[in-house]
Each structure stands twice: as structure tokens, then as C-alpha cells.
Short mmCIF file of N, CA, C and O in Angstrom, two decimals:
data_model
loop_
_atom_site.label_atom_id
_atom_site.label_comp_id
_atom_site.label_asym_id
_atom_site.label_seq_id
_atom_site.Cartn_x
_atom_site.Cartn_y
_atom_site.Cartn_z
N GLY A 1 333.74 139.01 -83.61
CA GLY A 1 334.33 138.17 -84.61
C GLY A 1 333.41 138.04 -85.80
O GLY A 1 332.41 138.73 -85.93
N ASP A 2 333.76 137.12 -86.67
CA ASP A 2 332.99 136.91 -87.89
C ASP A 2 331.99 135.77 -87.76
O ASP A 2 331.27 135.49 -88.71
N ALA A 3 331.93 135.08 -86.63
CA ALA A 3 331.04 133.95 -86.46
C ALA A 3 329.61 134.37 -86.74
O ALA A 3 329.15 135.42 -86.33
N GLY A 4 328.92 133.53 -87.51
CA GLY A 4 327.55 133.81 -87.90
C GLY A 4 327.46 134.52 -89.23
O GLY A 4 326.38 134.64 -89.80
N GLY A 5 328.59 134.97 -89.75
CA GLY A 5 328.59 135.66 -91.03
C GLY A 5 328.44 134.69 -92.19
O GLY A 5 328.74 133.51 -92.07
N PRO A 6 327.96 135.19 -93.33
CA PRO A 6 327.76 134.31 -94.48
C PRO A 6 329.07 133.97 -95.19
O PRO A 6 330.00 134.75 -95.20
N VAL A 7 329.10 132.77 -95.77
CA VAL A 7 330.17 132.38 -96.69
C VAL A 7 329.51 132.44 -98.07
O VAL A 7 328.51 131.78 -98.31
N LEU A 8 330.05 133.29 -98.94
CA LEU A 8 329.46 133.52 -100.25
C LEU A 8 330.30 132.90 -101.35
O LEU A 8 331.52 132.84 -101.25
N ASP A 9 329.63 132.49 -102.43
CA ASP A 9 330.39 132.10 -103.62
C ASP A 9 330.58 133.35 -104.48
O ASP A 9 330.17 134.45 -104.10
N ALA A 10 331.18 133.21 -105.63
CA ALA A 10 331.51 134.36 -106.48
C ALA A 10 330.27 135.08 -107.02
O ALA A 10 330.35 136.24 -107.41
N THR A 11 329.11 134.41 -107.00
CA THR A 11 327.88 135.04 -107.48
C THR A 11 327.14 135.78 -106.37
O THR A 11 326.14 136.43 -106.62
N GLY A 12 327.60 135.62 -105.12
CA GLY A 12 326.94 136.24 -103.98
C GLY A 12 325.95 135.33 -103.29
O GLY A 12 325.29 135.72 -102.34
N ALA A 13 325.83 134.09 -103.76
CA ALA A 13 324.94 133.12 -103.12
C ALA A 13 325.56 132.64 -101.82
O ALA A 13 326.77 132.44 -101.74
N VAL A 14 324.73 132.44 -100.80
CA VAL A 14 325.21 131.93 -99.51
C VAL A 14 325.45 130.43 -99.65
O VAL A 14 324.55 129.69 -100.02
N ILE A 15 326.67 130.01 -99.36
CA ILE A 15 327.00 128.58 -99.42
C ILE A 15 327.38 128.03 -98.05
O ILE A 15 327.69 126.86 -97.91
N GLY A 16 327.35 128.90 -97.02
CA GLY A 16 327.68 128.46 -95.68
C GLY A 16 327.60 129.60 -94.69
O GLY A 16 327.22 130.72 -95.04
N MET A 17 327.91 129.29 -93.44
CA MET A 17 327.91 130.27 -92.36
C MET A 17 329.12 130.02 -91.48
O MET A 17 329.38 128.88 -91.09
N LEU A 18 329.88 131.07 -91.19
CA LEU A 18 331.07 130.92 -90.34
C LEU A 18 330.68 130.52 -88.93
O LEU A 18 329.71 131.04 -88.37
N LEU A 19 331.41 129.58 -88.38
CA LEU A 19 331.18 129.11 -87.02
C LEU A 19 332.29 129.64 -86.12
O LEU A 19 333.39 129.91 -86.58
N PRO A 20 332.00 129.78 -84.82
CA PRO A 20 333.06 130.23 -83.90
C PRO A 20 334.16 129.20 -83.80
O PRO A 20 333.97 128.03 -84.09
N LYS A 21 335.34 129.69 -83.40
CA LYS A 21 336.48 128.79 -83.21
C LYS A 21 336.13 127.73 -82.17
O LYS A 21 335.52 128.04 -81.15
N ALA A 22 336.52 126.52 -82.45
CA ALA A 22 336.31 125.43 -81.49
C ALA A 22 337.39 125.51 -80.43
O ALA A 22 338.53 125.84 -80.71
N GLY A 23 337.02 125.21 -79.22
CA GLY A 23 338.00 125.19 -78.14
C GLY A 23 337.54 124.25 -77.06
O GLY A 23 336.72 124.61 -76.24
N ALA A 24 338.01 123.04 -77.11
CA ALA A 24 337.64 122.04 -76.11
C ALA A 24 338.85 121.72 -75.26
O ALA A 24 339.94 121.52 -75.78
N GLU A 25 338.64 121.67 -73.97
CA GLU A 25 339.71 121.30 -73.04
C GLU A 25 340.96 122.16 -73.23
O GLU A 25 342.08 121.66 -73.26
N GLY A 26 340.74 123.47 -73.44
CA GLY A 26 341.86 124.37 -73.56
C GLY A 26 342.52 124.39 -74.93
O GLY A 26 343.44 125.14 -75.16
N ARG A 27 342.05 123.57 -75.84
CA ARG A 27 342.63 123.54 -77.19
C ARG A 27 341.92 124.55 -78.07
O ARG A 27 340.72 124.70 -78.00
N THR A 28 342.67 125.23 -78.91
CA THR A 28 342.08 126.15 -79.88
C THR A 28 342.66 125.86 -81.25
O THR A 28 343.72 125.23 -81.38
N LEU A 29 341.97 126.34 -82.27
CA LEU A 29 342.44 126.16 -83.64
C LEU A 29 343.61 127.08 -83.92
O LEU A 29 343.69 128.16 -83.34
N PRO A 30 344.49 126.69 -84.82
CA PRO A 30 345.58 127.59 -85.21
C PRO A 30 345.02 128.87 -85.82
O PRO A 30 343.91 128.87 -86.37
N GLU A 31 345.77 129.94 -85.73
CA GLU A 31 345.36 131.21 -86.30
C GLU A 31 345.04 131.04 -87.78
O GLU A 31 345.76 130.38 -88.51
N GLY A 32 343.93 131.61 -88.23
CA GLY A 32 343.55 131.54 -89.63
C GLY A 32 342.76 130.29 -90.01
O GLY A 32 342.35 130.15 -91.15
N VAL A 33 342.53 129.37 -89.07
CA VAL A 33 341.75 128.16 -89.36
C VAL A 33 340.37 128.34 -88.77
O VAL A 33 340.22 128.60 -87.58
N HIS A 34 339.37 128.22 -89.62
CA HIS A 34 337.98 128.42 -89.19
C HIS A 34 337.11 127.34 -89.82
O HIS A 34 337.53 126.65 -90.75
N PHE A 35 335.91 127.21 -89.34
CA PHE A 35 334.97 126.24 -89.88
C PHE A 35 333.69 126.95 -90.30
O PHE A 35 333.38 128.03 -89.80
N ALA A 36 332.96 126.33 -91.22
CA ALA A 36 331.69 126.89 -91.67
C ALA A 36 330.66 125.78 -91.75
O ALA A 36 330.98 124.64 -92.10
N ALA A 37 329.41 126.13 -91.42
CA ALA A 37 328.29 125.21 -91.62
C ALA A 37 327.94 125.25 -93.10
O ALA A 37 327.96 126.32 -93.73
N SER A 38 327.62 124.11 -93.68
CA SER A 38 327.31 124.06 -95.11
C SER A 38 325.94 124.66 -95.40
O SER A 38 325.06 124.72 -94.53
N GLY A 39 325.75 125.08 -96.64
CA GLY A 39 324.45 125.60 -97.07
C GLY A 39 323.35 124.57 -96.89
O GLY A 39 322.23 124.90 -96.51
N ALA A 40 323.67 123.30 -97.15
CA ALA A 40 322.68 122.23 -96.99
C ALA A 40 322.24 122.11 -95.53
O ALA A 40 321.05 121.92 -95.24
N GLU A 41 323.17 122.22 -94.60
CA GLU A 41 322.84 122.13 -93.18
C GLU A 41 322.01 123.34 -92.75
O GLU A 41 321.05 123.21 -91.99
N ILE A 42 322.38 124.51 -93.25
CA ILE A 42 321.60 125.72 -92.94
C ILE A 42 320.17 125.56 -93.46
O ILE A 42 319.20 125.86 -92.76
N ALA A 43 320.02 125.07 -94.70
CA ALA A 43 318.69 124.86 -95.29
C ALA A 43 317.89 123.86 -94.46
O ALA A 43 316.69 124.03 -94.25
N ARG A 44 318.55 122.81 -93.96
CA ARG A 44 317.85 121.79 -93.15
C ARG A 44 317.32 122.42 -91.87
O ARG A 44 316.16 122.21 -91.49
N VAL A 45 318.15 123.22 -91.19
CA VAL A 45 317.74 123.86 -89.93
C VAL A 45 316.62 124.87 -90.20
O VAL A 45 315.64 124.93 -89.45
N LEU A 46 316.76 125.64 -91.25
CA LEU A 46 315.70 126.60 -91.59
C LEU A 46 314.39 125.88 -91.87
O LEU A 46 313.33 126.28 -91.37
N GLY A 47 314.45 124.82 -92.67
CA GLY A 47 313.25 124.06 -93.00
C GLY A 47 312.59 123.47 -91.76
O GLY A 47 311.36 123.51 -91.62
N ALA A 48 313.39 122.96 -90.84
CA ALA A 48 312.85 122.39 -89.60
C ALA A 48 312.22 123.47 -88.72
O ALA A 48 311.38 123.17 -87.88
N SER A 49 312.60 124.72 -88.97
CA SER A 49 312.04 125.85 -88.20
C SER A 49 310.90 126.54 -88.93
O SER A 49 310.44 127.60 -88.51
N GLY A 50 310.47 125.96 -90.05
CA GLY A 50 309.36 126.53 -90.79
C GLY A 50 309.73 127.65 -91.75
O GLY A 50 308.87 128.36 -92.25
N VAL A 51 311.02 127.82 -92.02
CA VAL A 51 311.48 128.85 -92.95
C VAL A 51 311.91 128.16 -94.24
O VAL A 51 312.72 127.24 -94.21
N ALA A 52 311.35 128.61 -95.36
CA ALA A 52 311.67 128.00 -96.65
C ALA A 52 312.81 128.77 -97.32
O ALA A 52 312.60 129.90 -97.78
N PRO A 53 314.01 128.20 -97.38
CA PRO A 53 315.11 128.88 -98.06
C PRO A 53 314.83 128.96 -99.56
O PRO A 53 314.14 128.11 -100.11
N VAL A 54 315.37 129.98 -100.20
CA VAL A 54 315.17 130.18 -101.64
C VAL A 54 316.52 129.99 -102.33
O VAL A 54 317.52 130.56 -101.90
N GLN A 55 316.52 129.19 -103.39
CA GLN A 55 317.74 128.93 -104.16
C GLN A 55 318.13 130.18 -104.94
O GLN A 55 317.30 130.81 -105.57
N ALA A 56 319.41 130.54 -104.90
CA ALA A 56 319.90 131.67 -105.66
C ALA A 56 319.83 131.35 -107.15
O ALA A 56 320.00 130.20 -107.55
N ASP A 57 319.56 132.36 -107.97
CA ASP A 57 319.47 132.12 -109.41
C ASP A 57 320.52 132.88 -110.22
O ASP A 57 320.47 132.91 -111.43
N ARG A 58 321.49 133.49 -109.53
CA ARG A 58 322.55 134.19 -110.25
C ARG A 58 323.47 133.18 -110.93
O ARG A 58 323.75 132.13 -110.38
N LYS A 59 323.95 133.55 -112.09
CA LYS A 59 324.85 132.66 -112.84
C LYS A 59 326.26 133.23 -113.00
O LYS A 59 327.21 132.49 -113.10
N ALA A 60 326.38 134.56 -113.01
CA ALA A 60 327.67 135.19 -113.27
C ALA A 60 328.30 135.69 -111.99
O ALA A 60 327.61 136.07 -111.04
N ALA A 61 329.62 135.69 -111.97
CA ALA A 61 330.36 136.21 -110.82
C ALA A 61 330.13 137.71 -110.68
O ALA A 61 329.98 138.42 -111.68
N LEU A 62 330.09 138.17 -109.45
CA LEU A 62 329.93 139.60 -109.17
C LEU A 62 331.30 140.27 -109.10
O LEU A 62 332.30 139.63 -108.75
N ALA A 63 331.32 141.54 -109.41
CA ALA A 63 332.53 142.33 -109.21
C ALA A 63 332.82 142.37 -107.71
O ALA A 63 331.88 142.30 -106.90
N PRO A 64 334.08 142.48 -107.30
CA PRO A 64 334.40 142.49 -105.87
C PRO A 64 333.58 143.50 -105.05
O PRO A 64 333.11 143.18 -103.97
N ALA A 65 333.38 144.70 -105.57
CA ALA A 65 332.61 145.71 -104.83
C ALA A 65 331.16 145.28 -104.65
O ALA A 65 330.56 145.49 -103.60
N ASP A 66 330.58 144.64 -105.68
CA ASP A 66 329.20 144.17 -105.59
C ASP A 66 329.08 142.98 -104.64
O ASP A 66 328.09 142.84 -103.92
N LEU A 67 330.09 142.12 -104.63
CA LEU A 67 330.10 140.99 -103.71
C LEU A 67 330.18 141.49 -102.27
O LEU A 67 329.48 140.99 -101.38
N THR A 68 331.01 142.50 -102.03
CA THR A 68 331.10 143.11 -100.70
C THR A 68 329.77 143.71 -100.29
O THR A 68 329.31 143.52 -99.15
N ALA A 69 329.12 144.42 -101.19
CA ALA A 69 327.82 145.03 -100.88
C ALA A 69 326.78 143.96 -100.55
O ALA A 69 325.97 144.13 -99.63
N ALA A 70 326.81 142.85 -101.28
CA ALA A 70 325.87 141.76 -101.00
C ALA A 70 326.10 141.20 -99.60
O ALA A 70 325.15 140.96 -98.85
N GLY A 71 327.35 141.00 -99.23
CA GLY A 71 327.67 140.48 -97.90
C GLY A 71 327.29 141.44 -96.79
O GLY A 71 326.78 141.04 -95.75
N LEU A 72 327.52 142.73 -97.01
CA LEU A 72 327.19 143.73 -95.99
C LEU A 72 325.69 143.77 -95.73
O LEU A 72 325.26 144.02 -94.61
N GLY A 73 324.90 143.51 -96.76
CA GLY A 73 323.45 143.51 -96.61
C GLY A 73 322.93 142.31 -95.82
O GLY A 73 321.76 142.27 -95.46
N MET A 74 323.80 141.34 -95.54
CA MET A 74 323.39 140.12 -94.83
C MET A 74 323.92 140.07 -93.40
O MET A 74 323.74 139.08 -92.71
N THR A 75 324.62 141.11 -92.99
CA THR A 75 325.25 141.07 -91.67
C THR A 75 324.83 142.26 -90.82
O THR A 75 324.34 143.26 -91.33
N ALA A 76 325.01 142.11 -89.53
CA ALA A 76 324.74 143.19 -88.58
C ALA A 76 325.85 143.21 -87.54
O ALA A 76 326.30 142.14 -87.10
N LEU A 77 326.28 144.38 -87.15
CA LEU A 77 327.28 144.50 -86.09
C LEU A 77 326.59 144.41 -84.75
O LEU A 77 325.64 145.14 -84.48
N ILE A 78 327.04 143.50 -83.93
CA ILE A 78 326.49 143.33 -82.58
C ILE A 78 327.64 143.49 -81.61
O ILE A 78 328.64 142.78 -81.70
N SER A 79 327.52 144.42 -80.71
CA SER A 79 328.54 144.66 -79.71
C SER A 79 328.03 144.26 -78.34
O SER A 79 326.87 144.47 -78.02
N CYS A 80 328.91 143.69 -77.54
CA CYS A 80 328.55 143.28 -76.19
C CYS A 80 329.51 143.94 -75.21
O CYS A 80 330.71 144.05 -75.46
N TRP A 81 328.99 144.38 -74.11
CA TRP A 81 329.80 145.01 -73.08
C TRP A 81 329.61 144.26 -71.77
O TRP A 81 328.56 143.73 -71.49
N ASP A 82 330.66 144.25 -70.96
CA ASP A 82 330.56 143.62 -69.64
C ASP A 82 329.81 144.52 -68.70
O ASP A 82 329.86 145.68 -68.69
#
């Protein structure tokens, strides 16, 4: 799935991280409904772990192809087998 992937704004700055679908007591979210951790929460966790996040300095929106390239550079495919 996409859980753990970045949520980007139009400039390519990370503003959140996709979280896995919630499912408590057999309940699941409707199709297409997802949640994301905020950039502020990610920065807090990183800071508590000794990692200093860096504020993005881009001002202009990226072209769709450039935004895709930025996102691909932040993700890794992980496959699991039984």
C-alpha cells in the first residue's frame, strides 16, 4: 500500500505522511478514505529521535512530472512474502 509515503504540497515539500487504514473491532474506513500524520507531528517525532528536520525553501509549484520525480526520490518499494 501507500502507508508511510509522503504527502507533498505543490512545491514538493513534505506536509505529511500517509498512515495505514484504521481497523478496530472489524471496522474499516470506506474506500478512498485515508489519514495522514501532519508535518508538525513528523517534525516532533524526528526531533525527539535526534534528527533535525529541514524546512523546505521552494516557493513555486512544480510541474506534475517534477512533483512525481520528487515523490519517487522519497519512497522505496518494500515487498513481503509469507
